[in-house]
């Protein structure tokens, strides 16, 4: 399955060609570190294991934790008799990961010796690897031998641990399997979720899916979703989903197959860079496993082990487990990880075969959604917990099944924490029959302090030109998972003792470091992304000048990393537990649209934009402010004549009756929206406290920027004038100060707007629109009249010799001069669809 993903704001889209692998890794590491503020929490190991590795036992049944602990103690005593713990020969170190997977497949291994087997001299040698002074010390002899290599051979020392660790963990896994604690019964072979009703389907057969510990450091893991320009990422070790057929065909290992990534460090190091390296592995799993809500990684050194649990709100990492002192706990940890079922590993069982489809297999996927009622705001009890009453299905709400197509868009995957919005095209499955009407499913992890996005769609249901919600589902909350660990067991938050690194412009030289400039995203829907952008000269500050004084673009020079001298350490203070909590939401929409760029000429574009303006006004009449008017959120209907409609109310808020300010409780001064389309005066103030709150006129001005950007990027003009090139460079800049400077130039000189190509006839319209924005007159009444003056056949029709191929969904502008529709996946055609279903009206 080939997923072509437009990833909004990805740093890899802006890295120049010729960038080395190490440079790209540095970009990724620094980019991830920006997301670390108050998100990495250290917790008590025993509390972590109880909360996330074991499910509560049913009444009258023995505890699963007790069973694993008991077997771990037995394993400690029997481990000295196993030949599997011998270090591998040199020839085996060059074996690729698939050969190792086959070697570690229990079905192909001989049964390990039991405790009653007499020890031979060969086995006595094995015991010296793991035992010292009568106690169990895993890998102690190998560590002591590696220490002789000297202080400058850290990497070589680290590699000495790979194969012994794989052997050790494989032995532990097989030991638990021998004692009936493998968890294999919860890993059945995947089954076709949409079998052909006219044919006899054979029952699902075959041995349970196997999970293997493997050495991955020799071979990078590819992405099943086919990302471009992805850095070479390879965990040292990993717990992988194994597949016999894939091994026979030598199919490479994908991040989709990783169930837990393991980083090995010889020395005991826990600094910001080490955590960022482990975070890259969690991010790799997040990119390739959209059916998973949280992820595990392990950090193992010569004498310690830490376990990380990553979700959309933050990361919980255990205190160090010193496995020489507590070997039974280490054995129990490895055995438990090998036995965890898909749900315990974070997979969402609403997806068919969640976590059980190897990357080498192509299989249809369905998603089952149980509709919920949506409430106005996220209601909480006196303890701050979300009230789950809002998630109870209504009397007529039954689970609904949808066949998913290839992913259309994924947002903000460059960070580990955030909304992680994913969009699929889909068809509803009714009584085993796939309907023909295409639908859209949107999934994201919303800040649970914000209003429920579905509540805005419910209120806007009767407004023409706003996407219509079919159903919505509220699922897991990170708060519920985090509350499994008592507050007194959270030992602190990892952060630098001084402010985190900032991206600060250097005005002394021209922009000559595009690699570092790529650290800031080009298109971000998060306010935090732009908070670190500074304008040290104050070029865009108000200084008694008119609101839009003509200003030349300010050269900010090379963006550099200003590294803090602070120490990465554990902090335990009153601000330690104030992180954002998120709730998983899924929405199904009736409206399926195409990008604005599919308007054939200026008349069709302006007509659709008038629909968007009326939708913005209609939302304001019911007290809703959109706050993210952007190219990706303004769509066209699929049929003729083209009409415009508005989507994505994820950043919406409520406004007062005068439509000029937000309601109490949701006032903030962060930049909200997508940078090329944010209104000028929101960008003008670099100080958040001086920035005006988002108002209706800002959304109306954003519509102008969307139209201008669309006309310039999709003009179909091969040789753009210099003005167009400069304008696009300014609007697509990753720096708010540069975008602001370019917008100031455009609004103060509207007569210089010249549109090339097929939208050239919209030039007088956009000039007048810019004049309204410049003079503060971008009110609905004035802009609506402007649309009326230019609509109705008053513009010449442009003859398009090569009409564009229709696309189901737009992407976001995240690349200079790029076509946001490049690489958009097409919608699957149903296998056994009905012929009577008709499209719903738009």
PDB file of C-alpha atoms in Angstrom, residues 526-780:
ATOM      1  CA  UNK A 526       0.200  25.506  16.747  1.00  0.00           C
ATOM      2  CA  UNK A 527       0.836  28.823  18.417  1.00  0.00           C
ATOM      3  CA  UNK A 528       3.996  27.552  20.112  1.00  0.00           C
ATOM      4  CA  UNK A 529       5.730  27.069  16.786  1.00  0.00           C
ATOM      5  CA  UNK A 530       6.143  30.788  16.253  1.00  0.00           C
ATOM      6  CA  UNK A 531       6.657  31.965  19.815  1.00  0.00           C
ATOM      7  CA  UNK A 532      10.441  31.659  19.508  1.00  0.00           C
ATOM      8  CA  UNK A 533      10.732  33.857  16.415  1.00  0.00           C
ATOM      9  CA  UNK A 534      12.278  37.200  17.298  1.00  0.00           C
ATOM     10  CA  UNK A 535      12.903  40.516  15.553  1.00  0.00           C
ATOM     11  CA  UNK A 536      15.825  42.042  17.457  1.00  0.00           C
ATOM     12  CA  UNK A 537      15.877  45.258  15.429  1.00  0.00           C
ATOM     13  CA  UNK A 538      12.179  45.831  15.902  1.00  0.00           C
ATOM     14  CA  UNK A 539      11.673  46.473  12.204  1.00  0.00           C
ATOM     15  CA  UNK A 540       8.016  45.500  12.349  1.00  0.00           C
ATOM     16  CA  UNK A 541       7.201  47.295  15.599  1.00  0.00           C
ATOM     17  CA  UNK A 542       4.808  50.193  15.698  1.00  0.00           C
ATOM     18  CA  UNK A 543       6.728  53.369  16.358  1.00  0.00           C
ATOM     19  CA  UNK A 544       4.147  56.085  15.941  1.00  0.00           C
ATOM     20  CA  UNK A 545       3.999  55.389  12.215  1.00  0.00           C
ATOM     21  CA  UNK A 546       0.811  54.690  10.256  1.00  0.00           C
ATOM     22  CA  UNK A 547      -0.562  51.188  10.594  1.00  0.00           C
ATOM     23  CA  UNK A 548       0.903  50.042   7.296  1.00  0.00           C
ATOM     24  CA  UNK A 549       3.910  52.171   6.606  1.00  0.00           C
ATOM     25  CA  UNK A 550       5.823  51.013   3.533  1.00  0.00           C
ATOM     26  CA  UNK A 551       8.646  48.808   4.773  1.00  0.00           C
ATOM     27  CA  UNK A 552      11.254  46.946   2.763  1.00  0.00           C
ATOM     28  CA  UNK A 553      11.701  43.292   3.616  1.00  0.00           C
ATOM     29  CA  UNK A 554      14.171  42.983   6.440  1.00  0.00           C
ATOM     30  CA  UNK A 555      17.015  40.538   5.962  1.00  0.00           C
ATOM     31  CA  UNK A 556      17.271  38.554   9.153  1.00  0.00           C
ATOM     32  CA  UNK A 557      20.368  36.677   8.127  1.00  0.00           C
ATOM     33  CA  UNK A 558      21.233  33.128   9.067  1.00  0.00           C
ATOM     34  CA  UNK A 559      19.092  31.398  11.625  1.00  0.00           C
ATOM     35  CA  UNK A 560      21.367  29.829  14.175  1.00  0.00           C
ATOM     36  CA  UNK A 561      20.934  27.612  17.187  1.00  0.00           C
ATOM     37  CA  UNK A 562      21.626  29.559  20.343  1.00  0.00           C
ATOM     38  CA  UNK A 563      22.411  26.679  22.668  1.00  0.00           C
ATOM     39  CA  UNK A 564      21.747  27.192  26.323  1.00  0.00           C
ATOM     40  CA  UNK A 565      24.525  26.495  28.787  1.00  0.00           C
ATOM     41  CA  UNK A 566      21.915  25.054  31.118  1.00  0.00           C
ATOM     42  CA  UNK A 567      22.144  21.529  32.465  1.00  0.00           C
ATOM     43  CA  UNK A 568      19.565  18.897  31.549  1.00  0.00           C
ATOM     44  CA  UNK A 569      18.355  17.705  34.932  1.00  0.00           C
ATOM     45  CA  UNK A 570      15.308  16.549  36.853  1.00  0.00           C
ATOM     46  CA  UNK A 571      13.120  19.319  38.291  1.00  0.00           C
ATOM     47  CA  UNK A 572      10.449  18.752  40.901  1.00  0.00           C
ATOM     48  CA  UNK A 573       8.513  21.970  41.560  1.00  0.00           C
ATOM     49  CA  UNK A 574       4.964  23.269  41.556  1.00  0.00           C
ATOM     50  CA  UNK A 575       5.081  23.705  37.772  1.00  0.00           C
ATOM     51  CA  UNK A 576       6.083  20.102  37.162  1.00  0.00           C
ATOM     52  CA  UNK A 577       2.613  18.713  36.482  1.00  0.00           C
ATOM     53  CA  UNK A 578       1.002  21.427  34.352  1.00  0.00           C
ATOM     54  CA  UNK A 579       1.359  19.895  30.916  1.00  0.00           C
ATOM     55  CA  UNK A 580      -1.358  19.809  28.263  1.00  0.00           C
ATOM     56  CA  UNK A 581      -3.647  16.774  28.301  1.00  0.00           C
ATOM     57  CA  UNK A 582      -5.266  15.533  25.099  1.00  0.00           C
ATOM     58  CA  UNK A 583      -8.311  13.555  24.083  1.00  0.00           C
ATOM     59  CA  UNK A 584      -8.630  11.483  20.915  1.00  0.00           C
ATOM     60  CA  UNK A 585     -11.486  12.597  18.647  1.00  0.00           C
ATOM     61  CA  UNK A 586     -12.777  11.110  15.389  1.00  0.00           C
ATOM     62  CA  UNK A 587     -15.175  12.862  13.045  1.00  0.00           C
ATOM     63  CA  UNK A 588     -16.919  11.576   9.926  1.00  0.00           C
ATOM     64  CA  UNK A 589     -17.923  14.210   7.348  1.00  0.00           C
ATOM     65  CA  UNK A 590     -20.347  14.081   4.452  1.00  0.00           C
ATOM     66  CA  UNK A 591     -18.523  16.655   2.348  1.00  0.00           C
ATOM     67  CA  UNK A 592     -15.745  15.509   0.071  1.00  0.00           C
ATOM     68  CA  UNK A 593     -13.999  18.284  -1.810  1.00  0.00           C
ATOM     69  CA  UNK A 594     -11.139  19.421  -4.022  1.00  0.00           C
ATOM     70  CA  UNK A 595      -8.558  22.160  -3.546  1.00  0.00           C
ATOM     71  CA  UNK A 596      -9.131  25.789  -4.520  1.00  0.00           C
ATOM     72  CA  UNK A 597      -6.541  25.359  -7.246  1.00  0.00           C
ATOM     73  CA  UNK A 598      -9.050  23.311  -9.235  1.00  0.00           C
ATOM     74  CA  UNK A 599     -11.061  26.434 -10.006  1.00  0.00           C
ATOM     75  CA  UNK A 600     -10.654  26.722 -13.765  1.00  0.00           C
ATOM     76  CA  UNK A 601     -10.584  30.535 -13.953  1.00  0.00           C
ATOM     77  CA  UNK A 602     -10.881  33.723 -11.934  1.00  0.00           C
ATOM     78  CA  UNK A 603     -14.696  33.740 -12.092  1.00  0.00           C
ATOM     79  CA  UNK A 604     -14.992  30.261 -10.588  1.00  0.00           C
ATOM     80  CA  UNK A 605     -12.371  31.057  -7.957  1.00  0.00           C
ATOM     81  CA  UNK A 606     -14.051  34.286  -6.854  1.00  0.00           C
ATOM     82  CA  UNK A 607     -17.475  32.642  -6.798  1.00  0.00           C
ATOM     83  CA  UNK A 608     -16.192  29.879  -4.509  1.00  0.00           C
ATOM     84  CA  UNK A 609     -14.383  32.400  -2.306  1.00  0.00           C
ATOM     85  CA  UNK A 610     -17.646  34.325  -1.892  1.00  0.00           C
ATOM     86  CA  UNK A 611     -19.153  31.117  -0.502  1.00  0.00           C
ATOM     87  CA  UNK A 612     -16.248  30.914   1.922  1.00  0.00           C
ATOM     88  CA  UNK A 613     -16.796  34.522   3.002  1.00  0.00           C
ATOM     89  CA  UNK A 614     -20.473  33.838   3.660  1.00  0.00           C
ATOM     90  CA  UNK A 615     -19.543  30.731   5.643  1.00  0.00           C
ATOM     91  CA  UNK A 616     -17.165  32.790   7.806  1.00  0.00           C
ATOM     92  CA  UNK A 617     -19.947  35.319   8.363  1.00  0.00           C
ATOM     93  CA  UNK A 618     -22.481  32.581   9.055  1.00  0.00           C
ATOM     94  CA  UNK A 619     -20.228  31.085  11.716  1.00  0.00           C
ATOM     95  CA  UNK A 620     -19.839  34.490  13.350  1.00  0.00           C
ATOM     96  CA  UNK A 621     -23.626  34.882  13.550  1.00  0.00           C
ATOM     97  CA  UNK A 622     -23.798  31.808  15.794  1.00  0.00           C
ATOM     98  CA  UNK A 623     -20.790  33.004  17.798  1.00  0.00           C
ATOM     99  CA  UNK A 624     -17.988  30.965  16.188  1.00  0.00           C
ATOM    100  CA  UNK A 625     -14.654  32.316  14.947  1.00  0.00           C
ATOM    101  CA  UNK A 626     -12.705  29.934  12.674  1.00  0.00           C
ATOM    102  CA  UNK A 627      -9.120  31.247  13.247  1.00  0.00           C
ATOM    103  CA  UNK A 628      -7.472  29.034  10.651  1.00  0.00           C
ATOM    104  CA  UNK A 629      -8.557  30.296   7.236  1.00  0.00           C
ATOM    105  CA  UNK A 630      -5.980  28.639   5.003  1.00  0.00           C
ATOM    106  CA  UNK A 631      -5.590  26.991   1.615  1.00  0.00           C
ATOM    107  CA  UNK A 632      -6.121  23.527   3.061  1.00  0.00           C
ATOM    108  CA  UNK A 633      -9.366  24.483   4.795  1.00  0.00           C
ATOM    109  CA  UNK A 634     -11.141  26.164   1.851  1.00  0.00           C
ATOM    110  CA  UNK A 635     -12.444  23.513  -0.538  1.00  0.00           C
ATOM    111  CA  UNK A 636     -14.520  23.199  -3.688  1.00  0.00           C
ATOM    112  CA  UNK A 637     -17.408  20.825  -4.209  1.00  0.00           C
ATOM    113  CA  UNK A 638     -16.712  17.957  -6.572  1.00  0.00           C
ATOM    114  CA  UNK A 639     -19.642  18.568  -8.901  1.00  0.00           C
ATOM    115  CA  UNK A 640     -20.443  21.407 -11.287  1.00  0.00           C
ATOM    116  CA  UNK A 641     -20.998  24.251 -10.769  1.00  0.00           C
ATOM    117  CA  UNK A 642     -18.181  24.496  -8.249  1.00  0.00           C
ATOM    118  CA  UNK A 643     -19.153  25.922  -4.872  1.00  0.00           C
ATOM    119  CA  UNK A 644     -16.963  26.633  -1.892  1.00  0.00           C
ATOM    120  CA  UNK A 645     -17.211  25.183   1.597  1.00  0.00           C
ATOM    121  CA  UNK A 646     -15.218  25.512   4.804  1.00  0.00           C
ATOM    122  CA  UNK A 647     -13.712  22.738   6.957  1.00  0.00           C
ATOM    123  CA  UNK A 648     -11.563  22.230  10.072  1.00  0.00           C
ATOM    124  CA  UNK A 649     -12.950  23.919  13.166  1.00  0.00           C
ATOM    125  CA  UNK A 650     -10.197  22.458  15.320  1.00  0.00           C
ATOM    126  CA  UNK A 651      -8.835  25.907  16.261  1.00  0.00           C
ATOM    127  CA  UNK A 652     -12.208  27.649  16.364  1.00  0.00           C
ATOM    128  CA  UNK A 653     -13.360  29.610  19.370  1.00  0.00           C
ATOM    129  CA  UNK A 654     -16.474  31.447  20.483  1.00  0.00           C
ATOM    130  CA  UNK A 655     -16.928  35.176  20.116  1.00  0.00           C
ATOM    131  CA  UNK A 656     -19.237  37.703  21.710  1.00  0.00           C
ATOM    132  CA  UNK A 657     -22.343  39.029  20.050  1.00  0.00           C
ATOM    133  CA  UNK A 658     -20.495  42.021  18.607  1.00  0.00           C
ATOM    134  CA  UNK A 659     -18.216  39.521  16.800  1.00  0.00           C
ATOM    135  CA  UNK A 660     -15.123  41.492  17.787  1.00  0.00           C
ATOM    136  CA  UNK A 661     -13.624  39.575  20.717  1.00  0.00           C
ATOM    137  CA  UNK A 662     -13.466  36.062  22.055  1.00  0.00           C
ATOM    138  CA  UNK A 663     -15.530  34.977  25.028  1.00  0.00           C
ATOM    139  CA  UNK A 664     -14.014  34.924  28.495  1.00  0.00           C
ATOM    140  CA  UNK A 665     -11.900  31.894  29.232  1.00  0.00           C
ATOM    141  CA  UNK A 666     -10.439  31.533  25.733  1.00  0.00           C
ATOM    142  CA  UNK A 667      -8.465  34.756  25.342  1.00  0.00           C
ATOM    143  CA  UNK A 668      -4.846  34.320  24.334  1.00  0.00           C
ATOM    144  CA  UNK A 669      -2.270  36.218  22.339  1.00  0.00           C
ATOM    145  CA  UNK A 670      -0.620  33.345  20.477  1.00  0.00           C
ATOM    146  CA  UNK A 671      -0.483  33.221  16.727  1.00  0.00           C
ATOM    147  CA  UNK A 672      -3.248  30.926  15.587  1.00  0.00           C
ATOM    148  CA  UNK A 673      -3.488  29.737  12.017  1.00  0.00           C
ATOM    149  CA  UNK A 674      -1.217  28.901   9.076  1.00  0.00           C
ATOM    150  CA  UNK A 675       1.623  31.407   8.690  1.00  0.00           C
ATOM    151  CA  UNK A 676       1.280  32.494   5.009  1.00  0.00           C
ATOM    152  CA  UNK A 677      -2.385  33.342   5.593  1.00  0.00           C
ATOM    153  CA  UNK A 678      -2.395  34.965   9.055  1.00  0.00           C
ATOM    154  CA  UNK A 679      -3.601  38.585   9.066  1.00  0.00           C
ATOM    155  CA  UNK A 680      -0.865  41.204   8.973  1.00  0.00           C
ATOM    156  CA  UNK A 681      -1.439  42.945  12.298  1.00  0.00           C
ATOM    157  CA  UNK A 682      -1.341  39.594  14.127  1.00  0.00           C
ATOM    158  CA  UNK A 683       2.163  39.122  12.752  1.00  0.00           C
ATOM    159  CA  UNK A 684       3.219  42.737  13.190  1.00  0.00           C
ATOM    160  CA  UNK A 685       3.639  42.499  16.957  1.00  0.00           C
ATOM    161  CA  UNK A 686       6.510  40.195  17.922  1.00  0.00           C
ATOM    162  CA  UNK A 687       5.592  40.575  21.601  1.00  0.00           C
ATOM    163  CA  UNK A 688       2.704  38.251  22.425  1.00  0.00           C
ATOM    164  CA  UNK A 689       1.366  40.597  25.093  1.00  0.00           C
ATOM    165  CA  UNK A 690       1.073  43.440  22.566  1.00  0.00           C
ATOM    166  CA  UNK A 691      -0.587  41.287  19.922  1.00  0.00           C
ATOM    167  CA  UNK A 692      -4.340  41.924  19.511  1.00  0.00           C
ATOM    168  CA  UNK A 693      -6.724  39.020  20.050  1.00  0.00           C
ATOM    169  CA  UNK A 694      -7.970  37.210  16.962  1.00  0.00           C
ATOM    170  CA  UNK A 695     -11.093  38.904  15.574  1.00  0.00           C
ATOM    171  CA  UNK A 696     -13.544  38.382  12.707  1.00  0.00           C
ATOM    172  CA  UNK A 697     -11.754  40.891  10.474  1.00  0.00           C
ATOM    173  CA  UNK A 698      -8.596  38.768  10.728  1.00  0.00           C
ATOM    174  CA  UNK A 699     -10.404  35.769   9.242  1.00  0.00           C
ATOM    175  CA  UNK A 700     -11.741  37.979   6.441  1.00  0.00           C
ATOM    176  CA  UNK A 701      -8.219  39.249   5.732  1.00  0.00           C
ATOM    177  CA  UNK A 702      -6.881  35.674   5.771  1.00  0.00           C
ATOM    178  CA  UNK A 703      -9.265  34.913   2.910  1.00  0.00           C
ATOM    179  CA  UNK A 704      -7.451  37.566   0.855  1.00  0.00           C
ATOM    180  CA  UNK A 705      -4.069  35.951   1.513  1.00  0.00           C
ATOM    181  CA  UNK A 706      -5.407  32.526   0.540  1.00  0.00           C
ATOM    182  CA  UNK A 707      -6.712  33.911  -2.754  1.00  0.00           C
ATOM    183  CA  UNK A 708      -3.476  35.758  -3.524  1.00  0.00           C
ATOM    184  CA  UNK A 709      -1.335  32.731  -2.686  1.00  0.00           C
ATOM    185  CA  UNK A 710      -3.533  30.428  -4.785  1.00  0.00           C
ATOM    186  CA  UNK A 711      -3.432  32.761  -7.783  1.00  0.00           C
ATOM    187  CA  UNK A 712       0.360  32.995  -7.654  1.00  0.00           C
ATOM    188  CA  UNK A 713       1.224  29.368  -6.949  1.00  0.00           C
ATOM    189  CA  UNK A 714      -1.334  27.849  -9.357  1.00  0.00           C
ATOM    190  CA  UNK A 715      -1.177  30.380 -12.177  1.00  0.00           C
ATOM    191  CA  UNK A 716       0.164  27.817 -14.682  1.00  0.00           C
ATOM    192  CA  UNK A 717       2.645  30.457 -15.765  1.00  0.00           C
ATOM    193  CA  UNK A 718       6.059  28.986 -16.559  1.00  0.00           C
ATOM    194  CA  UNK A 719       8.003  32.243 -16.321  1.00  0.00           C
ATOM    195  CA  UNK A 720       6.758  34.150 -13.304  1.00  0.00           C
ATOM    196  CA  UNK A 721       7.573  37.856 -13.026  1.00  0.00           C
ATOM    197  CA  UNK A 722      10.088  38.936 -10.402  1.00  0.00           C
ATOM    198  CA  UNK A 723       7.303  40.397  -8.245  1.00  0.00           C
ATOM    199  CA  UNK A 724       5.596  36.998  -8.054  1.00  0.00           C
ATOM    200  CA  UNK A 725       8.828  35.240  -7.081  1.00  0.00           C
ATOM    201  CA  UNK A 726       9.603  37.761  -4.344  1.00  0.00           C
ATOM    202  CA  UNK A 727       6.071  37.603  -3.024  1.00  0.00           C
ATOM    203  CA  UNK A 728       6.038  33.803  -2.797  1.00  0.00           C
ATOM    204  CA  UNK A 729       9.445  33.762  -1.140  1.00  0.00           C
ATOM    205  CA  UNK A 730       8.150  36.171   1.485  1.00  0.00           C
ATOM    206  CA  UNK A 731       4.827  34.468   2.116  1.00  0.00           C
ATOM    207  CA  UNK A 732       6.365  30.985   2.254  1.00  0.00           C
ATOM    208  CA  UNK A 733       9.162  32.004   4.600  1.00  0.00           C
ATOM    209  CA  UNK A 734       9.488  30.100   7.852  1.00  0.00           C
ATOM    210  CA  UNK A 735      10.093  33.386   9.725  1.00  0.00           C
ATOM    211  CA  UNK A 736       7.146  35.424  10.898  1.00  0.00           C
ATOM    212  CA  UNK A 737       9.119  38.671  10.539  1.00  0.00           C
ATOM    213  CA  UNK A 738       9.796  38.010   6.847  1.00  0.00           C
ATOM    214  CA  UNK A 739       6.184  37.074   6.162  1.00  0.00           C
ATOM    215  CA  UNK A 740       5.037  40.203   7.972  1.00  0.00           C
ATOM    216  CA  UNK A 741       7.423  42.431   6.000  1.00  0.00           C
ATOM    217  CA  UNK A 742       6.220  41.047   2.674  1.00  0.00           C
ATOM    218  CA  UNK A 743       2.578  41.494   3.659  1.00  0.00           C
ATOM    219  CA  UNK A 744       3.268  45.074   4.690  1.00  0.00           C
ATOM    220  CA  UNK A 745       4.750  45.764   1.223  1.00  0.00           C
ATOM    221  CA  UNK A 746       1.769  44.189  -0.566  1.00  0.00           C
ATOM    222  CA  UNK A 747      -0.936  45.947   1.435  1.00  0.00           C
ATOM    223  CA  UNK A 748       0.703  49.362   1.253  1.00  0.00           C
ATOM    224  CA  UNK A 749       1.155  49.023  -2.543  1.00  0.00           C
ATOM    225  CA  UNK A 750      -1.918  47.129  -3.773  1.00  0.00           C
ATOM    226  CA  UNK A 751      -1.555  48.467  -7.330  1.00  0.00           C
ATOM    227  CA  UNK A 752       1.631  46.439  -7.729  1.00  0.00           C
ATOM    228  CA  UNK A 753      -0.359  43.209  -7.538  1.00  0.00           C
ATOM    229  CA  UNK A 754      -0.154  41.583 -10.981  1.00  0.00           C
ATOM    230  CA  UNK A 755      -1.481  38.048 -11.372  1.00  0.00           C
ATOM    231  CA  UNK A 756      -0.056  35.916 -14.188  1.00  0.00           C
ATOM    232  CA  UNK A 757      -1.673  33.018 -16.008  1.00  0.00           C
ATOM    233  CA  UNK A 758      -5.180  31.709 -15.697  1.00  0.00           C
ATOM    234  CA  UNK A 759      -6.184  33.871 -12.715  1.00  0.00           C
ATOM    235  CA  UNK A 760      -4.878  37.119 -14.214  1.00  0.00           C
ATOM    236  CA  UNK A 761      -8.410  38.548 -14.549  1.00  0.00           C
ATOM    237  CA  UNK A 762      -8.694  38.550 -10.745  1.00  0.00           C
ATOM    238  CA  UNK A 763      -6.002  41.266 -10.512  1.00  0.00           C
ATOM    239  CA  UNK A 764      -8.370  44.273 -10.085  1.00  0.00           C
ATOM    240  CA  UNK A 765     -10.435  42.328  -7.571  1.00  0.00           C
ATOM    241  CA  UNK A 766      -7.446  41.488  -5.355  1.00  0.00           C
ATOM    242  CA  UNK A 767      -6.121  45.037  -5.611  1.00  0.00           C
ATOM    243  CA  UNK A 768      -9.327  46.417  -4.173  1.00  0.00           C
ATOM    244  CA  UNK A 769      -9.443  43.616  -1.577  1.00  0.00           C
ATOM    245  CA  UNK A 770      -5.896  44.575  -0.466  1.00  0.00           C
ATOM    246  CA  UNK A 771      -6.941  48.201  -0.207  1.00  0.00           C
ATOM    247  CA  UNK A 772      -9.764  47.255   2.155  1.00  0.00           C
ATOM    248  CA  UNK A 773      -7.376  45.258   4.351  1.00  0.00           C
ATOM    249  CA  UNK A 774      -4.835  48.103   4.356  1.00  0.00           C
ATOM    250  CA  UNK A 775      -7.309  50.712   5.518  1.00  0.00           C
ATOM    251  CA  UNK A 776      -8.869  48.535   8.219  1.00  0.00           C
ATOM    252  CA  UNK A 777     -12.026  48.179   6.151  1.00  0.00           C
ATOM    253  CA  UNK A 778     -12.041  44.407   5.767  1.00  0.00           C
ATOM    254  CA  UNK A 779     -15.528  44.166   7.216  1.00  0.00           C
ATOM    255  CA  UNK A 780     -18.036  41.643   5.969  1.00  0.00           C
TER     256      UNK A 780
END
